[in-house]
Coordinates of C-alpha atoms and ligand atoms in Angstrom, one line a residue:
M1 CA -25.8 -0.9 6.3
K2 CA -26.7 -2.5 9.6
K3 CA -27.7 -0.5 12.6
E4 CA -25.4 0.5 15.5
N5 CA -24.9 -1.9 18.3
K6 CA -24.1 0.0 21.6
N7 CA -22.6 -3.0 23.3
P8 CA -20.7 -5.1 20.8
D9 CA -18.1 -7.7 21.7
L10 CA -15.6 -5.7 19.5
L11 CA -15.4 -2.1 18.7
I12 CA -13.4 -1.6 15.5
I13 CA -12.2 1.8 14.3
G14 CA -11.8 1.8 10.5
A15 CA -13.5 -0.3 7.9
G16 CA -10.3 -1.1 6.0
P17 CA -8.6 -4.5 5.6
V18 CA -7.6 -4.8 9.3
G19 CA -11.1 -3.9 10.5
C20 CA -12.9 -6.2 8.1
V21 CA -10.6 -9.2 8.7
I22 CA -10.9 -8.9 12.5
A23 CA -14.7 -8.5 12.4
E24 CA -15.0 -11.5 10.0
R25 CA -12.8 -13.8 12.2
A26 CA -14.6 -12.7 15.3
A27 CA -18.0 -13.5 13.8
K28 CA -16.9 -16.8 12.3
L29 CA -14.7 -18.3 15.0
K30 CA -16.2 -16.8 18.2
Q31 CA -19.7 -15.7 17.2
W32 CA -18.7 -12.3 18.5
T33 CA -20.5 -9.2 17.4
S34 CA -18.5 -6.2 16.0
L35 CA -19.3 -2.6 15.5
I36 CA -17.1 -1.0 12.8
I37 CA -16.9 2.8 12.9
E38 CA -15.7 4.4 9.7
K39 CA -15.1 8.1 9.1
R40 CA -15.5 7.9 5.3
N41 CA -18.7 7.1 3.5
H42 CA -17.5 3.7 2.3
I43 CA -15.8 0.5 3.5
A44 CA -12.6 -1.0 2.2
G45 CA -10.2 1.8 3.3
N46 CA -7.8 2.8 0.5
C47 CA -8.6 -0.4 -1.4
Y48 CA -12.0 1.2 -2.2
D49 CA -12.9 0.8 -5.9
K50 CA -16.1 1.6 -7.7
L51 CA -17.7 2.0 -11.2
N52 CA -17.4 5.5 -12.5
S53 CA -20.1 7.2 -14.6
K54 CA -18.9 5.4 -17.7
G55 CA -18.9 2.0 -16.1
V56 CA -15.1 1.8 -15.6
L57 CA -14.0 0.2 -12.4
V58 CA -11.6 2.6 -10.7
H59 CA -9.3 2.3 -7.7
M60 CA -10.3 5.5 -6.0
Y61 CA -7.1 5.7 -3.9
G62 CA -4.5 4.6 -6.3
P63 CA -3.7 1.2 -7.7
H64 CA -3.7 -1.8 -5.5
Y65 CA -1.6 -4.6 -6.9
M66 CA -2.6 -7.6 -4.7
R67 CA 0.2 -10.1 -4.3
F68 CA 0.8 -12.7 -1.6
K69 CA 4.0 -13.8 -0.1
K70 CA 2.3 -16.7 1.8
K71 CA -0.2 -19.2 0.4
K72 CA -2.1 -19.4 3.7
I73 CA -3.0 -15.7 3.5
F74 CA -4.0 -16.1 -0.1
K75 CA -6.2 -19.0 0.8
Y76 CA -7.9 -17.0 3.6
V77 CA -8.7 -14.1 1.3
S78 CA -9.9 -16.5 -1.4
N79 CA -12.9 -17.2 0.8
F80 CA -14.3 -13.9 -0.2
T81 CA -13.6 -13.5 -3.9
K82 CA -12.7 -15.1 -7.2
W83 CA -9.5 -13.9 -8.7
I84 CA -8.1 -12.9 -12.1
N85 CA -4.4 -12.9 -12.9
G86 CA -2.6 -9.7 -11.9
N87 CA 0.5 -9.6 -14.1
Y88 CA 1.4 -6.0 -13.3
I89 CA 3.6 -4.3 -15.8
V90 CA 5.0 -0.8 -15.1
K91 CA 7.2 1.4 -17.3
S92 CA 9.2 4.5 -16.6
H93 CA 9.2 7.4 -19.0
V94 CA 12.8 8.7 -19.2
D95 CA 14.1 11.1 -21.9
G96 CA 11.1 10.4 -24.1
K97 CA 11.4 6.6 -24.0
L98 CA 9.6 3.9 -22.0
Y99 CA 11.7 1.6 -20.0
P100 CA 10.7 -1.5 -17.9
I101 CA 10.7 -0.7 -14.2
P102 CA 11.8 -2.4 -11.9
I103 CA 15.2 -2.1 -13.6
N104 CA 15.9 -5.4 -15.5
L105 CA 18.2 -6.6 -18.3
T106 CA 16.0 -4.9 -21.0
T107 CA 16.1 -1.6 -19.1
L108 CA 19.9 -1.8 -18.8
E109 CA 20.4 -2.7 -22.5
K110 CA 18.1 0.1 -23.7
F111 CA 19.5 2.7 -21.3
F112 CA 23.2 2.0 -21.9
K113 CA 22.7 1.0 -25.6
I114 CA 24.5 -2.3 -25.1
K115 CA 23.5 -5.8 -25.9
F116 CA 24.6 -8.0 -23.1
K117 CA 25.6 -11.6 -24.0
S118 CA 24.5 -12.9 -20.7
K119 CA 23.2 -12.0 -17.2
K120 CA 26.7 -12.2 -16.0
S121 CA 28.1 -9.7 -18.5
A122 CA 25.3 -7.2 -17.4
I123 CA 26.3 -7.7 -13.8
N124 CA 30.0 -7.2 -14.6
F125 CA 29.1 -4.0 -16.5
I126 CA 27.0 -2.7 -13.5
I127 CA 29.7 -3.6 -11.0
K128 CA 31.9 -1.0 -12.7
K129 CA 29.1 1.6 -12.3
R130 CA 28.5 0.9 -8.7
I131 CA 29.8 3.4 -6.1
N132 CA 31.6 1.9 -3.2
I133 CA 29.8 3.0 -0.1
K134 CA 30.8 1.2 3.1
K135 CA 27.7 1.9 5.2
I136 CA 24.4 2.1 3.4
R137 CA 22.6 4.8 5.4
N138 CA 19.7 5.8 3.1
S139 CA 17.9 5.4 -0.2
E140 CA 20.5 7.3 -2.2
D141 CA 23.4 5.2 -0.9
F142 CA 21.3 2.1 -1.6
I143 CA 20.8 2.8 -5.3
L144 CA 24.3 4.3 -5.9
S145 CA 25.9 1.2 -4.5
K146 CA 23.7 -1.2 -6.5
L147 CA 23.2 0.5 -9.8
G148 CA 25.5 3.6 -10.0
R149 CA 24.9 7.2 -10.5
E150 CA 23.3 7.3 -14.0
I151 CA 20.4 5.0 -13.2
Y152 CA 20.0 6.7 -9.8
E153 CA 19.7 10.1 -11.3
K154 CA 17.3 9.2 -14.1
F155 CA 15.0 6.6 -12.5
Y156 CA 15.1 7.1 -8.7
K157 CA 16.2 10.5 -7.5
N158 CA 13.5 12.8 -8.9
Y159 CA 10.7 10.2 -8.5
T160 CA 11.6 9.9 -4.8
L161 CA 11.9 13.6 -4.3
K162 CA 8.5 14.1 -5.9
Q163 CA 6.8 11.2 -4.1
W164 CA 8.1 12.1 -0.7
G165 CA 9.1 15.8 -0.8
I166 CA 12.3 14.6 0.8
H167 CA 15.7 13.9 -0.7
P168 CA 16.5 10.2 -1.0
K169 CA 19.6 10.9 1.3
N170 CA 17.1 11.5 4.1
L171 CA 14.9 8.5 3.6
D172 CA 15.4 5.0 4.8
K173 CA 16.9 2.6 2.3
S174 CA 13.9 0.3 2.6
I175 CA 11.8 2.8 0.6
V176 CA 13.6 2.4 -2.7
G177 CA 14.5 -1.1 -1.6
R178 CA 10.8 -2.0 -2.2
L179 CA 11.6 -2.2 -5.9
P180 CA 13.4 -5.3 -7.1
I181 CA 16.6 -4.9 -9.2
R182 CA 16.9 -7.6 -11.8
F183 CA 19.5 -8.9 -14.2
D184 CA 17.0 -11.1 -16.1
R185 CA 14.0 -10.1 -18.2
N186 CA 11.2 -10.6 -15.7
P187 CA 9.0 -7.6 -16.4
Y188 CA 6.6 -7.9 -13.5
Y189 CA 6.4 -5.1 -11.0
V190 CA 6.5 -7.4 -8.0
N191 CA 8.5 -10.6 -7.2
Q192 CA 5.7 -12.6 -5.6
K193 CA 4.4 -15.4 -7.7
I194 CA 0.9 -15.0 -6.5
R195 CA -0.3 -11.9 -8.2
V196 CA -4.1 -11.5 -8.4
M197 CA -6.9 -9.0 -8.7
P198 CA -10.3 -9.7 -7.1
K199 CA -12.6 -10.5 -10.0
Y200 CA -15.4 -8.1 -8.9
G201 CA -13.1 -5.5 -7.2
Y202 CA -11.9 -4.8 -3.7
T203 CA -15.0 -3.2 -2.4
R204 CA -17.0 -6.4 -3.2
L205 CA -14.3 -8.5 -1.6
F206 CA -14.5 -6.6 1.7
Q207 CA -18.3 -6.4 1.5
N208 CA -18.3 -10.2 1.3
M209 CA -15.9 -10.4 4.2
I210 CA -18.2 -8.5 6.6
S211 CA -21.6 -9.8 5.3
D212 CA -22.3 -11.7 8.6
K213 CA -25.3 -10.4 10.6
K214 CA -23.1 -10.1 13.7
I215 CA -21.1 -7.3 12.0
S216 CA -22.5 -3.7 11.9
V217 CA -21.0 -0.8 10.2
Q218 CA -21.5 2.9 10.9
L219 CA -20.2 5.1 8.1
K220 CA -19.4 8.8 8.2
T221 CA -18.8 8.7 11.9
D222 CA -15.8 10.1 13.8
F223 CA -14.4 7.8 16.4
N224 CA -14.3 10.7 18.9
K225 CA -18.0 11.0 18.8
V226 CA -18.7 7.4 19.8
K227 CA -15.7 6.5 22.0
N228 CA -17.5 7.4 25.2
K229 CA -20.8 6.0 24.2
I230 CA -19.8 2.5 23.1
K231 CA -18.3 0.1 25.5
P232 CA -17.2 -3.1 23.8
K233 CA -17.3 -6.3 25.9
H234 CA -13.9 -7.6 24.9
A235 CA -11.7 -5.2 22.9
T236 CA -11.3 -2.1 20.8
I237 CA -9.3 -2.4 17.6
Y238 CA -8.0 1.0 16.3
T239 CA -6.6 1.3 12.8
G240 CA -6.1 5.1 12.5
P241 CA -3.0 7.2 13.1
P242 CA -1.6 6.8 16.6
D243 CA -0.8 10.5 17.1
L244 CA -4.4 11.4 16.6
Y245 CA -5.5 8.7 19.1
F246 CA -3.2 10.1 21.8
N247 CA -4.1 13.7 21.1
F248 CA -0.7 14.4 19.6
K249 CA 0.9 14.0 23.0
Y250 CA 4.4 13.5 21.5
G251 CA 3.8 15.7 18.5
K252 CA 2.6 15.1 15.0
L253 CA 3.7 12.2 12.8
D254 CA 4.3 13.2 9.2
W255 CA 2.4 11.4 6.5
R256 CA 2.6 11.7 2.7
S257 CA -0.7 12.1 1.0
L258 CA -1.9 12.1 -2.6
N259 CA -4.4 13.8 -4.9
F260 CA -5.9 11.7 -7.5
S261 CA -7.2 13.1 -10.8
F262 CA -9.2 11.0 -13.1
K263 CA -9.6 11.3 -16.9
T264 CA -11.9 9.0 -18.8
H265 CA -11.5 8.4 -22.6
R266 CA -13.8 6.8 -25.1
K267 CA -11.1 4.3 -25.9
K268 CA -10.7 0.6 -25.0
K269 CA -7.1 1.2 -23.9
I270 CA -5.2 4.5 -23.6
Q271 CA -1.6 3.6 -22.6
D272 CA 0.9 0.7 -23.0
C273 CA 0.6 -0.9 -19.6
V274 CA -1.1 -0.4 -16.3
Q275 CA 1.3 2.2 -14.9
I276 CA 3.7 4.7 -16.3
N277 CA 6.1 6.5 -14.0
Y278 CA 7.3 10.0 -14.7
P279 CA 10.4 10.6 -12.6
N280 CA 11.7 13.7 -14.3
E281 CA 8.7 15.5 -15.7
H282 CA 5.2 16.6 -14.6
K283 CA 3.9 17.2 -11.1
Y284 CA 2.3 13.8 -11.0
T285 CA 4.4 10.7 -10.3
R286 CA 2.5 8.2 -12.2
K287 CA -0.4 7.6 -14.6
V288 CA -2.4 4.5 -13.9
E289 CA -4.8 2.8 -16.3
I290 CA -6.3 0.2 -14.0
K291 CA -8.3 -1.5 -16.8
H292 CA -5.1 -3.3 -17.9
V293 CA -5.4 -5.4 -14.7
T294 CA -9.1 -5.4 -14.0
K295 CA -9.6 -6.7 -17.6
Q296 CA -13.0 -5.1 -17.9
K297 CA -14.6 -5.1 -21.3
T298 CA -15.9 -1.6 -21.7
K299 CA -15.8 1.1 -24.5
Y300 CA -14.2 3.5 -22.1
S301 CA -11.1 3.6 -20.0
T302 CA -9.9 5.8 -17.2
L303 CA -6.5 7.2 -16.3
C304 CA -5.6 8.2 -12.8
F305 CA -2.9 10.8 -12.2
E306 CA -1.2 10.8 -8.8
Y307 CA 0.0 14.1 -7.3
P308 CA 1.9 13.7 -4.0
K309 CA 1.3 16.3 -1.2
S310 CA 2.1 16.7 2.4
K311 CA -1.4 17.6 3.7
G312 CA -4.5 15.5 3.4
D313 CA -5.5 11.9 4.2
P314 CA -2.5 9.9 5.5
Y315 CA -1.4 7.4 3.0
Y316 CA 2.3 6.7 3.5
P317 CA 4.2 6.8 6.8
I318 CA 7.5 8.7 6.3
N319 CA 10.4 6.5 7.2
N320 CA 13.0 9.0 8.4
K321 CA 14.8 9.5 11.7
K322 CA 12.5 12.2 13.0
N323 CA 9.3 10.2 12.6
K324 CA 10.9 7.0 13.8
N325 CA 11.7 8.7 17.0
I326 CA 8.3 10.1 17.5
F327 CA 6.7 6.8 16.7
K328 CA 8.9 5.0 19.2
K329 CA 7.3 7.2 21.9
Y330 CA 3.8 6.4 20.8
E331 CA 4.7 2.7 20.6
R332 CA 5.1 2.8 24.4
L333 CA 1.6 4.1 24.8
I334 CA 0.3 1.5 22.3
K335 CA 1.8 -1.2 24.5
K336 CA 0.1 0.2 27.6
A337 CA -3.2 0.5 25.8
E338 CA -3.1 -3.2 25.0
K339 CA -3.3 -3.9 28.7
K340 CA -6.7 -2.1 28.6
N341 CA -7.7 -4.2 25.5
V342 CA -7.2 -1.5 22.9
F343 CA -5.2 -2.9 20.0
F344 CA -3.5 -0.9 17.2
E345 CA -3.0 -2.5 13.9
G346 CA -2.5 -1.6 10.2
R347 CA -0.4 0.7 8.0
L348 CA -1.6 3.8 9.9
A349 CA -1.8 2.5 13.4
Q350 CA 1.6 0.8 13.3
Y351 CA 3.2 3.6 11.1
K352 CA 4.6 1.0 8.8
Y353 CA 4.8 0.9 5.0
L354 CA 2.9 -2.4 4.8
N355 CA 1.5 -4.2 1.7
M356 CA -2.0 -5.6 1.7
D357 CA -1.0 -9.2 2.4
E358 CA 1.1 -8.2 5.3
V359 CA -1.7 -6.1 6.7
I360 CA -4.1 -9.1 6.4
E361 CA -1.6 -11.4 8.0
R362 CA -1.1 -9.0 10.9
A363 CA -4.8 -8.7 11.4
L364 CA -5.2 -12.5 11.5
N365 CA -2.4 -12.7 14.1
L366 CA -3.9 -10.0 16.2
F367 CA -7.2 -11.7 16.2
N368 CA -5.6 -15.0 17.3
R369 CA -4.0 -13.1 20.2
I370 CA -7.3 -11.6 21.2
K371 CA -9.1 -14.9 20.9
K372 CA -6.5 -16.7 23.1
K373 CA -7.0 -14.1 25.8
Y374 CA -10.7 -14.9 26.0
S375 CA -10.4 -18.7 25.8
R376 CA -8.4 -19.0 29.0
Ligands
UDP401 N1 10.7 4.6 -6.9 C1 11.5 5.3 -7.8 N2 11.3 5.3 -9.1 C2 10.2 4.5 -9.6 C3 9.4 3.8 -8.8 C4 9.7 3.8 -7.4 O1 12.4 6.0 -7.3 O2 10.1 4.6 -10.9 C5 11.0 4.6 -5.5 C6 10.2 5.8 -4.8 O3 11.0 6.3 -3.7 C7 9.0 5.1 -4.3 C8 9.6 3.7 -3.8 O4 10.6 3.4 -4.8 O5 8.4 5.8 -3.2 C9 8.6 2.6 -3.7 O6 7.9 2.5 -4.9 P1 6.5 1.7 -5.0 O7 6.1 1.7 -6.4 O8 6.6 0.4 -4.3 O9 5.5 2.6 -4.2 P2 3.9 2.6 -4.0 O10 3.3 1.8 -5.1 O11 3.8 1.9 -2.6 O12 3.6 4.0 -4.0

C-alpha cells in the first residue's frame, strides 16, 4: 500500500465502496489526492472477498449479490471489472422441504399442495388468505396483509426474529418488503435485470478502482488516531457509524451484527443453490455456497453459516422507532458538519439499509456536490 499523505485534498474514512468511489472520482476528474484511512487490514469493506486455503473464493462478510437498478451506475462500475452473470437462486428450508424464496407460484403450489391453472387463480386463492389490515404499521402487518398467516408463520416470522432479535411487529415494513412477492415462476432472488458478479471478485474490483497514484491507503488505523494530525485541503468523507463520530452524544444507535462460520468440503458443489434459508431451525439464518455464483472451477467448495448477533461489527442498521429517533438527532449534526466540509455517506454513516448499487450512486452524487463546491 502507498504511504501516508499528511496533507491530502480529501481525507476519507473507510475503504469500502463509498471511500473507493470518491477517491477514484477525485483522482480522475479533479486530479485530487486522497488519503483513505481504514480500521481493518483490508480494503473493500464488507464486500471483501479472498481465496481461502483451498483456493475457494469466499465472501468474508456474507454474500454480496451485485445488481443494478440503473444502467449508468452499472456502466461506471464496469470500468473496474469484467462481469459474469449473477442469477442468484435462494431456497427456504421449511418442514424438511426446499421452497423457492422469494415466494413465487411454485412456492405457493408446493406449500398449499394445489396446482393453480393461472397466475390469476393463485392470486384469487391468496386474496382469501390475506388478513385485512387497514394501516400497515410494521413487517408483520405487511406480510399478513399480502400473503396471510400460514406463509408469514413458516417463511418470515422466525427468520426475522432470528435475523434481527426483534419481533416483526416492531420492525419497519420496508425490512420484509425487500423481498419481492411473485405470482409467476421467476426464481431469481432480486428483481433487477442487471445481476452480475465481478469476474475476479470484489476485492480486485475495488483495488482497480483505487489504483491511481494519487490515492493512498492506510490500513489498520483508527480514525481517532489521525484526525488531529491530518488536515485535508478540501473535505473529509466519513463512512463509519455517526454515533461513534459524535462521541455518542445522543446515545448509541443499535446495529445488527453477524458471525460467519466457514466449512470447506472436498466437493465440487455441496448444496442445491447459492443460498438456503432456515427460518425455523438452527441458530444460523442461512447457509451460503458462494461458488454457485462465482462459478469457480475448483475441487473444493465452501459453505458460510451466518449467525446473527447484537454485538460486534455493525452490519445492519435497525429500522425501528427508537433508532429512527436517535438517528434524526445525529442527522442534524451531520448537516452542520457538512458546512465544515465533513460529509457522511454509506450504509453506516447514513444509517440506511442500502444495497451496493445505491451506495455507489450516492457516493457519485456526493462527489459531484463536493466537486461543484470547488469549481465555483
Ligand atoms: N426474510 C424472511 N425470510 C427469508 C428471507 C428474508 O423473513 O427467507 C426477511 C428478513 O426479515 C430479512 C429481510 O426479509 O431480514 C430482508 O432479507 P434479505 O435477504 O434482503 O436480507 P440481506 O440479504 O440484506 O441480509
